[in-house]
JSON list of C-alpha atoms in Angstrom, two decimals:
[
{"chain": "P", "resi": 1, "resn": "GLU", "atom": "CA", "xyz": [-0.01, 0.04, 0.05]},
{"chain": "P", "resi": 2, "resn": "GLU", "atom": "CA", "xyz": [2.96, 2.43, 0.72]},
{"chain": "P", "resi": 3, "resn": "ASP", "atom": "CA", "xyz": [4.47, 1.53, -2.64]},
{"chain": "P", "resi": 4, "resn": "SER", "atom": "CA", "xyz": [1.19, 2.13, -4.46]},
{"chain": "P", "resi": 5, "resn": "LEU", "atom": "CA", "xyz": [0.17, 5.43, -2.84]},
{"chain": "P", "resi": 6, "resn": "SER", "atom": "CA", "xyz": [3.62, 7.18, -2.35]},
{"chain": "P", "resi": 7, "resn": "PRO", "atom": "CA", "xyz": [3.65, 7.93, -6.04]},
{"chain": "P", "resi": 8, "resn": "PHE", "atom": "CA", "xyz": [0.17, 9.05, -6.19]},
{"chain": "P", "resi": 9, "resn": "ILE", "atom": "CA", "xyz": [0.87, 11.44, -3.16]},
{"chain": "P", "resi": 10, "resn": "ARG", "atom": "CA", "xyz": [3.83, 12.68, -5.32]},
{"chain": "P", "resi": 11, "resn": "LEU", "atom": "CA", "xyz": [1.34, 12.78, -8.31]},
{"chain": "P", "resi": 12, "resn": "GLN", "atom": "CA", "xyz": [-0.94, 15.22, -6.24]},
{"chain": "P", "resi": 13, "resn": "GLU", "atom": "CA", "xyz": [2.02, 17.42, -5.19]},
{"chain": "P", "resi": 14, "resn": "LYS", "atom": "CA", "xyz": [3.15, 17.45, -8.83]},
{"chain": "P", "resi": 15, "resn": "LYS", "atom": "CA", "xyz": [-0.22, 18.39, -9.82]},
{"chain": "P", "resi": 16, "resn": "LYS", "atom": "CA", "xyz": [-0.19, 21.19, -7.43]},
{"chain": "P", "resi": 17, "resn": "GLU", "atom": "CA", "xyz": [3.36, 22.36, -8.47]},
{"chain": "P", "resi": 18, "resn": "ALA", "atom": "CA", "xyz": [1.98, 22.17, -11.86]},
{"chain": "P", "resi": 19, "resn": "LYS", "atom": "CA", "xyz": [-0.98, 24.32, -11.11]},
{"chain": "P", "resi": 20, "resn": "LEU", "atom": "CA", "xyz": [1.58, 26.92, -9.41]},
{"chain": "P", "resi": 21, "resn": "MET", "atom": "CA", "xyz": [3.77, 26.64, -12.30]},
{"chain": "P", "resi": 22, "resn": "GLN", "atom": "CA", "xyz": [0.82, 27.08, -14.60]},
{"chain": "P", "resi": 23, "resn": "LYS", "atom": "CA", "xyz": [-0.17, 30.34, -12.89]},
{"chain": "P", "resi": 24, "resn": "ALA", "atom": "CA", "xyz": [3.51, 31.54, -12.81]},
{"chain": "P", "resi": 25, "resn": "LEU", "atom": "CA", "xyz": [3.72, 30.85, -16.28]},
{"chain": "P", "resi": 26, "resn": "GLU", "atom": "CA", "xyz": [0.55, 32.95, -17.09]},
{"chain": "P", "resi": 27, "resn": "VAL", "atom": "CA", "xyz": [1.91, 35.61, -14.96]},
{"chain": "P", "resi": 28, "resn": "LYS", "atom": "CA", "xyz": [5.05, 35.53, -17.02]},
{"chain": "P", "resi": 29, "resn": "LYS", "atom": "CA", "xyz": [2.97, 35.44, -20.32]},
{"chain": "P", "resi": 30, "resn": "GLU", "atom": "CA", "xyz": [1.23, 38.33, -18.99]},
{"chain": "P", "resi": 31, "resn": "GLU", "atom": "CA", "xyz": [4.31, 40.41, -18.23]},
{"chain": "P", "resi": 32, "resn": "PHE", "atom": "CA", "xyz": [5.77, 39.26, -21.32]},
{"chain": "P", "resi": 33, "resn": "LYS", "atom": "CA", "xyz": [3.02, 40.52, -23.21]},
{"chain": "P", "resi": 34, "resn": "GLN", "atom": "CA", "xyz": [2.97, 43.88, -21.40]},
{"chain": "P", "resi": 35, "resn": "ARG", "atom": "CA", "xyz": [7.01, 43.89, -21.75]},
{"chain": "P", "resi": 36, "resn": "MET", "atom": "CA", "xyz": [6.31, 43.14, -25.80]},
{"chain": "P", "resi": 37, "resn": "LYS", "atom": "CA", "xyz": [3.85, 46.03, -26.02]},
{"chain": "P", "resi": 38, "resn": "ALA", "atom": "CA", "xyz": [6.16, 48.34, -23.95]},
{"chain": "P", "resi": 39, "resn": "VAL", "atom": "CA", "xyz": [9.28, 46.93, -26.40]},
{"chain": "P", "resi": 40, "resn": "ALA", "atom": "CA", "xyz": [6.90, 47.50, -29.35]},
{"chain": "P", "resi": 41, "resn": "ARG", "atom": "CA", "xyz": [6.13, 50.99, -28.21]},
{"chain": "P", "resi": 42, "resn": "ARG", "atom": "CA", "xyz": [9.63, 51.62, -27.34]},
{"chain": "P", "resi": 43, "resn": "TRP", "atom": "CA", "xyz": [10.40, 50.45, -31.01]},
{"chain": "P", "resi": 44, "resn": "ARG", "atom": "CA", "xyz": [8.33, 52.76, -32.52]},
{"chain": "P", "resi": 45, "resn": "ASP", "atom": "CA", "xyz": [9.71, 55.56, -30.64]},
{"chain": "P", "resi": 46, "resn": "LEU", "atom": "CA", "xyz": [13.07, 54.57, -31.52]},
{"chain": "P", "resi": 47, "resn": "HIS", "atom": "CA", "xyz": [12.25, 54.50, -34.95]},
{"chain": "P", "resi": 48, "resn": "ALA", "atom": "CA", "xyz": [10.87, 58.18, -34.62]},
{"chain": "P", "resi": 49, "resn": "GLN", "atom": "CA", "xyz": [13.70, 58.83, -32.72]},
{"chain": "P", "resi": 50, "resn": "GLU", "atom": "CA", "xyz": [15.90, 57.37, -35.24]},
{"chain": "P", "resi": 51, "resn": "ALA", "atom": "CA", "xyz": [14.17, 59.51, -37.83]},
{"chain": "P", "resi": 52, "resn": "GLU", "atom": "CA", "xyz": [14.54, 62.34, -35.54]},
{"chain": "P", "resi": 53, "resn": "LEU", "atom": "CA", "xyz": [18.29, 61.55, -34.94]},
{"chain": "P", "resi": 54, "resn": "LYS", "atom": "CA", "xyz": [19.05, 61.24, -38.61]},
{"chain": "P", "resi": 55, "resn": "THR", "atom": "CA", "xyz": [17.42, 64.62, -39.06]},
{"chain": "P", "resi": 56, "resn": "HIS", "atom": "CA", "xyz": [19.18, 66.06, -35.97]},
{"chain": "P", "resi": 57, "resn": "MET", "atom": "CA", "xyz": [22.40, 64.26, -37.66]},
{"chain": "P", "resi": 58, "resn": "GLU", "atom": "CA", "xyz": [22.03, 66.06, -40.83]},
{"chain": "P", "resi": 59, "resn": "GLU", "atom": "CA", "xyz": [21.48, 69.37, -39.28]},
{"chain": "P", "resi": 60, "resn": "SER", "atom": "CA", "xyz": [24.48, 68.57, -37.06]},
{"chain": "P", "resi": 61, "resn": "LEU", "atom": "CA", "xyz": [26.68, 67.72, -40.09]},
{"chain": "P", "resi": 62, "resn": "ARG", "atom": "CA", "xyz": [25.33, 70.99, -41.48]},
{"chain": "P", "resi": 63, "resn": "ILE", "atom": "CA", "xyz": [26.50, 72.73, -38.22]},
{"chain": "P", "resi": 64, "resn": "VAL", "atom": "CA", "xyz": [29.59, 70.83, -37.56]},
{"chain": "P", "resi": 65, "resn": "LYS", "atom": "CA", "xyz": [31.62, 73.16, -39.47]},
{"chain": "P", "resi": 66, "resn": "GLU", "atom": "CA", "xyz": [30.57, 76.04, -37.47]},
{"chain": "P", "resi": 67, "resn": "ASP", "atom": "CA", "xyz": [30.71, 74.22, -33.96]},
{"chain": "P", "resi": 68, "resn": "ASP", "atom": "CA", "xyz": [32.47, 71.11, -33.28]},
{"chain": "P", "resi": 69, "resn": "LYS", "atom": "CA", "xyz": [31.20, 71.19, -29.62]},
{"chain": "P", "resi": 70, "resn": "MET", "atom": "CA", "xyz": [27.53, 70.48, -30.85]},
{"chain": "P", "resi": 71, "resn": "ARG", "atom": "CA", "xyz": [28.88, 67.79, -33.14]},
{"chain": "P", "resi": 72, "resn": "VAL", "atom": "CA", "xyz": [30.34, 65.89, -30.15]},
{"chain": "P", "resi": 73, "resn": "GLN", "atom": "CA", "xyz": [27.05, 66.17, -28.04]},
{"chain": "P", "resi": 74, "resn": "ALA", "atom": "CA", "xyz": [25.04, 65.06, -30.95]},
{"chain": "P", "resi": 75, "resn": "LEU", "atom": "CA", "xyz": [27.41, 61.88, -31.50]},
{"chain": "P", "resi": 76, "resn": "LYS", "atom": "CA", "xyz": [27.26, 61.41, -27.85]},
{"chain": "P", "resi": 77, "resn": "LYS", "atom": "CA", "xyz": [23.47, 61.53, -27.77]},
{"chain": "P", "resi": 78, "resn": "ALA", "atom": "CA", "xyz": [23.27, 58.80, -30.87]},
{"chain": "P", "resi": 79, "resn": "THR", "atom": "CA", "xyz": [25.47, 56.60, -28.97]},
{"chain": "P", "resi": 80, "resn": "GLU", "atom": "CA", "xyz": [23.27, 56.49, -25.79]},
{"chain": "P", "resi": 81, "resn": "LYS", "atom": "CA", "xyz": [20.15, 56.02, -27.99]},
{"chain": "P", "resi": 82, "resn": "ARG", "atom": "CA", "xyz": [22.05, 53.06, -29.64]},
{"chain": "P", "resi": 83, "resn": "GLU", "atom": "CA", "xyz": [23.01, 51.67, -26.38]},
{"chain": "P", "resi": 84, "resn": "LYS", "atom": "CA", "xyz": [19.58, 52.13, -24.92]},
{"chain": "P", "resi": 85, "resn": "LYS", "atom": "CA", "xyz": [18.20, 50.25, -27.96]},
{"chain": "P", "resi": 86, "resn": "VAL", "atom": "CA", "xyz": [20.78, 47.20, -27.54]},
{"chain": "P", "resi": 87, "resn": "GLN", "atom": "CA", "xyz": [19.65, 47.16, -23.88]},
{"chain": "P", "resi": 88, "resn": "LYS", "atom": "CA", "xyz": [16.25, 46.73, -24.69]},
{"chain": "P", "resi": 89, "resn": "GLU", "atom": "CA", "xyz": [16.93, 44.11, -27.31]},
{"chain": "P", "resi": 90, "resn": "PHE", "atom": "CA", "xyz": [18.92, 42.25, -24.77]},
{"chain": "P", "resi": 91, "resn": "GLU", "atom": "CA", "xyz": [16.10, 42.65, -22.41]},
{"chain": "P", "resi": 92, "resn": "LEU", "atom": "CA", "xyz": [13.61, 41.15, -24.94]},
{"chain": "P", "resi": 93, "resn": "LEU", "atom": "CA", "xyz": [16.07, 38.18, -25.74]},
{"chain": "P", "resi": 94, "resn": "ARG", "atom": "CA", "xyz": [16.28, 37.44, -22.01]},
{"chain": "P", "resi": 95, "resn": "ALA", "atom": "CA", "xyz": [12.43, 37.67, -21.66]},
{"chain": "P", "resi": 96, "resn": "LYS", "atom": "CA", "xyz": [12.12, 35.08, -24.29]},
{"chain": "P", "resi": 97, "resn": "ARG", "atom": "CA", "xyz": [14.54, 32.75, -22.56]},
{"chain": "P", "resi": 98, "resn": "GLU", "atom": "CA", "xyz": [12.56, 32.88, -19.48]},
{"chain": "P", "resi": 99, "resn": "LEU", "atom": "CA", "xyz": [9.35, 31.90, -21.32]},
{"chain": "P", "resi": 100, "resn": "GLU", "atom": "CA", "xyz": [11.10, 28.85, -22.94]},
{"chain": "P", "resi": 101, "resn": "VAL", "atom": "CA", "xyz": [12.66, 27.78, -19.47]},
{"chain": "P", "resi": 102, "resn": "LEU", "atom": "CA", "xyz": [9.01, 27.93, -17.93]},
{"chain": "P", "resi": 103, "resn": "ARG", "atom": "CA", "xyz": [7.57, 26.09, -21.00]},
{"chain": "P", "resi": 104, "resn": "ASN", "atom": "CA", "xyz": [9.90, 23.51, -20.44]},
{"chain": "P", "resi": 105, "resn": "LYS", "atom": "CA", "xyz": [9.09, 23.22, -16.75]},
{"chain": "P", "resi": 106, "resn": "HIS", "atom": "CA", "xyz": [5.56, 23.05, -17.56]},
{"chain": "P", "resi": 107, "resn": "GLU", "atom": "CA", "xyz": [5.77, 20.25, -20.15]},
{"chain": "P", "resi": 108, "resn": "LYS", "atom": "CA", "xyz": [8.16, 18.49, -17.69]},
{"chain": "P", "resi": 109, "resn": "LEU", "atom": "CA", "xyz": [5.36, 18.71, -15.05]},
{"chain": "P", "resi": 110, "resn": "HIS", "atom": "CA", "xyz": [2.76, 17.71, -17.45]},
{"chain": "P", "resi": 111, "resn": "ASN", "atom": "CA", "xyz": [4.74, 14.47, -18.32]},
{"chain": "P", "resi": 112, "resn": "LYS", "atom": "CA", "xyz": [4.90, 13.70, -14.49]},
{"chain": "P", "resi": 113, "resn": "VAL", "atom": "CA", "xyz": [1.23, 14.00, -14.10]},
{"chain": "P", "resi": 114, "resn": "GLN", "atom": "CA", "xyz": [0.51, 11.76, -17.15]},
{"chain": "P", "resi": 115, "resn": "LYS", "atom": "CA", "xyz": [2.95, 9.16, -15.68]},
{"chain": "P", "resi": 116, "resn": "TYR", "atom": "CA", "xyz": [1.46, 9.02, -12.23]},
{"chain": "P", "resi": 117, "resn": "SER", "atom": "CA", "xyz": [-2.16, 9.21, -13.58]},
{"chain": "P", "resi": 118, "resn": "ILE", "atom": "CA", "xyz": [-2.13, 5.28, -13.21]},
{"chain": "P", "resi": 119, "resn": "PHE", "atom": "CA", "xyz": [-2.28, 5.80, -9.75]},
{"chain": "P", "resi": 120, "resn": "LYS", "atom": "CA", "xyz": [-4.94, 7.82, -9.58]},
{"chain": "P", "resi": 121, "resn": "LYS", "atom": "CA", "xyz": [-7.14, 5.27, -11.13]},
{"chain": "P", "resi": 122, "resn": "TYR", "atom": "CA", "xyz": [-5.79, 2.62, -8.60]},
{"chain": "P", "resi": 123, "resn": "LEU", "atom": "CA", "xyz": [-7.03, 4.81, -5.70]},
{"chain": "P", "resi": 124, "resn": "GLU", "atom": "CA", "xyz": [-10.41, 5.37, -7.55]},
{"chain": "P", "resi": 125, "resn": "ASP", "atom": "CA", "xyz": [-10.68, 1.47, -7.70]},
{"chain": "P", "resi": 126, "resn": "VAL", "atom": "CA", "xyz": [-9.58, 1.54, -4.01]},
{"chain": "P", "resi": 127, "resn": "VAL", "atom": "CA", "xyz": [-12.24, 3.67, -3.05]},
{"chain": "P", "resi": 128, "resn": "LYS", "atom": "CA", "xyz": [-14.90, 1.84, -4.93]},
{"chain": "P", "resi": 129, "resn": "ILE", "atom": "CA", "xyz": [-14.27, -1.62, -2.96]},
{"chain": "P", "resi": 130, "resn": "SER", "atom": "CA", "xyz": [-13.58, -0.08, 0.23]},
{"chain": "P", "resi": 131, "resn": "GLN", "atom": "CA", "xyz": [-15.36, 1.92, 3.19]},
{"chain": "P", "resi": 132, "resn": "PHE", "atom": "CA", "xyz": [-13.76, 5.27, 2.11]},
{"chain": "P", "resi": 133, "resn": "GLU", "atom": "CA", "xyz": [-15.51, 7.87, 0.72]},
{"chain": "P", "resi": 134, "resn": "ASP", "atom": "CA", "xyz": [-13.11, 9.62, -1.59]},
{"chain": "P", "resi": 135, "resn": "ILE", "atom": "CA", "xyz": [-9.32, 9.53, -2.33]},
{"chain": "P", "resi": 136, "resn": "GLN", "atom": "CA", "xyz": [-8.34, 12.35, -0.03]},
{"chain": "P", "resi": 137, "resn": "GLU", "atom": "CA", "xyz": [-9.51, 10.11, 2.81]},
{"chain": "P", "resi": 138, "resn": "VAL", "atom": "CA", "xyz": [-7.39, 7.22, 1.56]},
{"chain": "P", "resi": 139, "resn": "ILE", "atom": "CA", "xyz": [-4.38, 9.66, 1.62]},
{"chain": "P", "resi": 140, "resn": "SER", "atom": "CA", "xyz": [-5.33, 10.96, 4.85]},
{"chain": "P", "resi": 141, "resn": "ARG", "atom": "CA", "xyz": [-5.70, 7.19, 6.47]},
{"chain": "P", "resi": 142, "resn": "TYR", "atom": "CA", "xyz": [-2.46, 6.32, 4.70]},
{"chain": "P", "resi": 143, "resn": "LYS", "atom": "CA", "xyz": [-0.65, 9.23, 6.30]},
{"chain": "P", "resi": 144, "resn": "THR", "atom": "CA", "xyz": [-2.04, 8.44, 9.48]},
{"chain": "P", "resi": 145, "resn": "LEU", "atom": "CA", "xyz": [-0.88, 5.18, 9.36]},
{"chain": "P", "resi": 146, "resn": "LEU", "atom": "CA", "xyz": [2.59, 6.19, 8.34]},
{"chain": "P", "resi": 147, "resn": "ARG", "atom": "CA", "xyz": [2.78, 8.44, 11.42]},
{"chain": "P", "resi": 148, "resn": "VAL", "atom": "CA", "xyz": [1.49, 5.54, 13.68]},
{"chain": "P", "resi": 149, "resn": "HIS", "atom": "CA", "xyz": [4.26, 3.28, 12.02]},
{"chain": "P", "resi": 150, "resn": "ARG", "atom": "CA", "xyz": [6.80, 5.78, 12.53]},
{"chain": "P", "resi": 151, "resn": "ASP", "atom": "CA", "xyz": [5.75, 6.17, 16.23]},
{"chain": "P", "resi": 152, "resn": "LEU", "atom": "CA", "xyz": [5.83, 2.77, 16.86]},
{"chain": "P", "resi": 153, "resn": "LYS", "atom": "CA", "xyz": [9.22, 2.40, 15.18]},
{"chain": "P", "resi": 154, "resn": "GLU", "atom": "CA", "xyz": [10.34, 5.10, 17.58]},
{"chain": "P", "resi": 155, "resn": "SER", "atom": "CA", "xyz": [9.01, 3.36, 20.48]},
{"chain": "P", "resi": 156, "resn": "GLN", "atom": "CA", "xyz": [10.60, 0.19, 19.78]},
{"chain": "P", "resi": 157, "resn": "GLU", "atom": "CA", "xyz": [13.71, 1.75, 19.41]},
{"chain": "P", "resi": 158, "resn": "ARG", "atom": "CA", "xyz": [13.52, 3.76, 22.88]},
{"chain": "P", "resi": 159, "resn": "HIS", "atom": "CA", "xyz": [12.41, 0.10, 24.39]},
{"chain": "P", "resi": 160, "resn": "LYS", "atom": "CA", "xyz": [15.38, -1.44, 22.52]},
{"chain": "P", "resi": 161, "resn": "GLU", "atom": "CA", "xyz": [17.70, 1.32, 23.87]},
{"chain": "P", "resi": 162, "resn": "MET", "atom": "CA", "xyz": [16.20, 1.21, 27.51]},
{"chain": "P", "resi": 163, "resn": "SER", "atom": "CA", "xyz": [16.65, -2.87, 27.16]},
{"chain": "P", "resi": 164, "resn": "GLU", "atom": "CA", "xyz": [20.35, -2.59, 26.27]},
{"chain": "P", "resi": 165, "resn": "GLN", "atom": "CA", "xyz": [20.78, -0.31, 29.16]},
{"chain": "P", "resi": 166, "resn": "ALA", "atom": "CA", "xyz": [18.95, -2.64, 31.48]},
{"chain": "P", "resi": 167, "resn": "ARG", "atom": "CA", "xyz": [21.26, -5.45, 30.31]},
{"chain": "P", "resi": 168, "resn": "VAL", "atom": "CA", "xyz": [24.25, -3.30, 30.88]},
{"chain": "P", "resi": 169, "resn": "LEU", "atom": "CA", "xyz": [23.18, -2.69, 34.39]},
{"chain": "P", "resi": 170, "resn": "LEU", "atom": "CA", "xyz": [22.20, -6.21, 34.78]},
{"chain": "P", "resi": 171, "resn": "ASP", "atom": "CA", "xyz": [25.67, -7.51, 33.65]},
{"chain": "P", "resi": 172, "resn": "GLN", "atom": "CA", "xyz": [27.33, -4.96, 36.22]},
{"chain": "P", "resi": 173, "resn": "TYR", "atom": "CA", "xyz": [24.93, -5.96, 38.90]},
{"chain": "P", "resi": 174, "resn": "THR", "atom": "CA", "xyz": [25.74, -9.67, 38.07]},
{"chain": "P", "resi": 175, "resn": "ALA", "atom": "CA", "xyz": [29.25, -9.33, 38.01]},
{"chain": "P", "resi": 176, "resn": "GLU", "atom": "CA", "xyz": [29.50, -7.56, 41.45]},
{"chain": "P", "resi": 177, "resn": "LYS", "atom": "CA", "xyz": [27.34, -9.88, 42.73]},
{"chain": "P", "resi": 178, "resn": "GLU", "atom": "CA", "xyz": [29.55, -12.79, 41.52]},
{"chain": "P", "resi": 179, "resn": "ALA", "atom": "CA", "xyz": [32.50, -11.15, 42.75]},
{"chain": "P", "resi": 180, "resn": "GLU", "atom": "CA", "xyz": [30.60, -10.58, 46.23]},
{"chain": "P", "resi": 181, "resn": "ILE", "atom": "CA", "xyz": [29.55, -14.59, 46.30]},
{"chain": "P", "resi": 182, "resn": "LEU", "atom": "CA", "xyz": [33.42, -15.07, 45.55]},
{"chain": "P", "resi": 183, "resn": "ARG", "atom": "CA", "xyz": [34.62, -12.87, 48.32]},
{"chain": "P", "resi": 184, "resn": "TYR", "atom": "CA", "xyz": [32.03, -14.96, 50.60]},
{"chain": "P", "resi": 185, "resn": "LYS", "atom": "CA", "xyz": [33.04, -18.32, 49.58]},
{"chain": "P", "resi": 186, "resn": "ASN", "atom": "CA", "xyz": [36.58, -17.40, 50.38]},
{"chain": "P", "resi": 187, "resn": "LYS", "atom": "CA", "xyz": [35.67, -16.13, 53.61]},
{"chain": "P", "resi": 188, "resn": "LEU", "atom": "CA", "xyz": [33.67, -19.37, 54.02]},
{"chain": "P", "resi": 189, "resn": "VAL", "atom": "CA", "xyz": [36.71, -21.60, 53.28]},
{"chain": "P", "resi": 190, "resn": "GLU", "atom": "CA", "xyz": [38.54, -19.42, 55.67]},
{"chain": "P", "resi": 191, "resn": "LEU", "atom": "CA", "xyz": [36.11, -19.70, 58.43]},
{"chain": "P", "resi": 192, "resn": "GLN", "atom": "CA", "xyz": [35.94, -23.62, 57.78]},
{"chain": "P", "resi": 193, "resn": "GLN", "atom": "CA", "xyz": [39.79, -23.96, 58.17]},
{"chain": "P", "resi": 194, "resn": "ARG", "atom": "CA", "xyz": [39.55, -21.86, 61.58]},
{"chain": "P", "resi": 195, "resn": "SER", "atom": "CA", "xyz": [36.95, -23.95, 62.67]},
{"chain": "P", "resi": 196, "resn": "ASP", "atom": "CA", "xyz": [38.57, -27.20, 61.86]},
{"chain": "P", "resi": 197, "resn": "GLN", "atom": "CA", "xyz": [41.71, -26.02, 63.71]},
{"chain": "P", "resi": 198, "resn": "ALA", "atom": "CA", "xyz": [39.39, -24.77, 66.65]},
{"chain": "P", "resi": 199, "resn": "LYS", "atom": "CA", "xyz": [38.09, -28.44, 66.76]},
{"chain": "P", "resi": 200, "resn": "GLU", "atom": "CA", "xyz": [41.54, -29.74, 66.56]},
{"chain": "P", "resi": 201, "resn": "ASP", "atom": "CA", "xyz": [42.51, -27.70, 69.25]},
{"chain": "P", "resi": 202, "resn": "VAL", "atom": "CA", "xyz": [39.49, -28.38, 71.22]},
{"chain": "P", "resi": 203, "resn": "GLN", "atom": "CA", "xyz": [40.26, -32.12, 71.09]},
{"chain": "P", "resi": 204, "resn": "PHE", "atom": "CA", "xyz": [43.69, -31.40, 72.15]},
{"chain": "P", "resi": 205, "resn": "TRP", "atom": "CA", "xyz": [42.66, -29.63, 75.27]},
{"chain": "P", "resi": 206, "resn": "GLU", "atom": "CA", "xyz": [39.94, -31.88, 76.14]},
{"chain": "P", "resi": 207, "resn": "THR", "atom": "CA", "xyz": [42.62, -34.66, 76.14]},
{"chain": "P", "resi": 208, "resn": "CYS", "atom": "CA", "xyz": [44.89, -32.72, 78.14]},
{"chain": "P", "resi": 209, "resn": "TRP", "atom": "CA", "xyz": [42.01, -32.12, 80.51]},
{"chain": "P", "resi": 210, "resn": "ALA", "atom": "CA", "xyz": [41.15, -35.49, 81.14]},
{"chain": "P", "resi": 211, "resn": "GLY", "atom": "CA", "xyz": [44.88, -36.35, 81.51]},
{"chain": "P", "resi": 212, "resn": "ILE", "atom": "CA", "xyz": [44.98, -33.50, 84.21]},
{"chain": "P", "resi": 213, "resn": "GLN", "atom": "CA", "xyz": [41.79, -34.95, 85.77]},
{"chain": "P", "resi": 214, "resn": "LYS", "atom": "CA", "xyz": [43.21, -38.51, 85.77]},
{"chain": "P", "resi": 215, "resn": "THR", "atom": "CA", "xyz": [46.46, -37.28, 87.38]},
{"chain": "P", "resi": 216, "resn": "SER", "atom": "CA", "xyz": [44.63, -35.26, 89.88]},
{"chain": "P", "resi": 217, "resn": "THR", "atom": "CA", "xyz": [42.24, -38.21, 90.83]},
{"chain": "P", "resi": 218, "resn": "THR", "atom": "CA", "xyz": [45.44, -40.23, 91.42]},
{"chain": "P", "resi": 219, "resn": "LYS", "atom": "CA", "xyz": [47.28, -37.68, 93.46]},
{"chain": "P", "resi": 220, "resn": "THR", "atom": "CA", "xyz": [44.02, -37.28, 95.32]},
{"chain": "P", "resi": 221, "resn": "LEU", "atom": "CA", "xyz": [43.56, -41.08, 96.30]},
{"chain": "P", "resi": 222, "resn": "GLU", "atom": "CA", "xyz": [47.63, -40.86, 97.34]},
{"chain": "P", "resi": 223, "resn": "LEU", "atom": "CA", "xyz": [47.11, -37.98, 99.29]},
{"chain": "P", "resi": 224, "resn": "GLY", "atom": "CA", "xyz": [44.23, -39.84, 101.01]},
{"chain": "P", "resi": 225, "resn": "THR", "atom": "CA", "xyz": [46.24, -43.03, 101.55]},
{"chain": "P", "resi": 226, "resn": "ILE", "atom": "CA", "xyz": [49.27, -40.96, 102.95]},
{"chain": "P", "resi": 227, "resn": "ARG", "atom": "CA", "xyz": [46.70, -38.98, 105.33]},
{"chain": "P", "resi": 228, "resn": "MET", "atom": "CA", "xyz": [45.35, -42.23, 106.54]},
{"chain": "P", "resi": 229, "resn": "ALA", "atom": "CA", "xyz": [48.63, -43.44, 107.04]},
{"chain": "P", "resi": 230, "resn": "ILE", "atom": "CA", "xyz": [50.08, -40.62, 109.19]},
{"chain": "P", "resi": 231, "resn": "LEU", "atom": "CA", "xyz": [46.62, -40.90, 110.98]},
{"chain": "P", "resi": 232, "resn": "ASN", "atom": "CA", "xyz": [47.14, -44.42, 111.84]},
{"chain": "P", "resi": 233, "resn": "LEU", "atom": "CA", "xyz": [50.79, -43.74, 112.84]},
{"chain": "P", "resi": 234, "resn": "PHE", "atom": "CA", "xyz": [49.87, -41.00, 114.89]},
{"chain": "P", "resi": 235, "resn": "GLN", "atom": "CA", "xyz": [47.17, -42.91, 116.80]}
]
């Protein structure tokens, strides 16, 4: 749908451009027409001025022997008029070129309109078999779907970026916790070793204590026997 509607949208835009160019062309034509009229009037004026100049030059040639200054002024005036005439001809040529450029643009736009006209027929058929009332509604619906698609794409990109950030944070957290677990394991091993050592020490001192108690009992019996012997001797 996007591939088929995009050319038609461009067709609509090109039609608008063609209309604008047509209006601009008409304005240019009117301006050119007015300028042509002005040039024609100017041309007639130039012819009249040329005839006047010719008469003036003849009069100047008659007077040239009497006054060189008047001859120079007349030549200067004639030169200025010729320059103005050349300038007008140049402006006329430029206007013709501009008109030709506008005609070429108009022809290109017309060709594009003809090229994309098939999409208009396609959209007309779509309107006939769908719930849409006109082509503009189809285009509006298409633009809405494009906006929704673009928003969804941006949302997906944002979620993807957030997921990537969350994954990075999770990896960092996991690494920190793994390091912490490793420290606790090492500490647990150390405590286990200390516990085993303490058990060995307890067993050793319990053995020593049992020996001390046994020795103490023996000494107590010996002391009692001695005391009894001393008592008997005394009696």
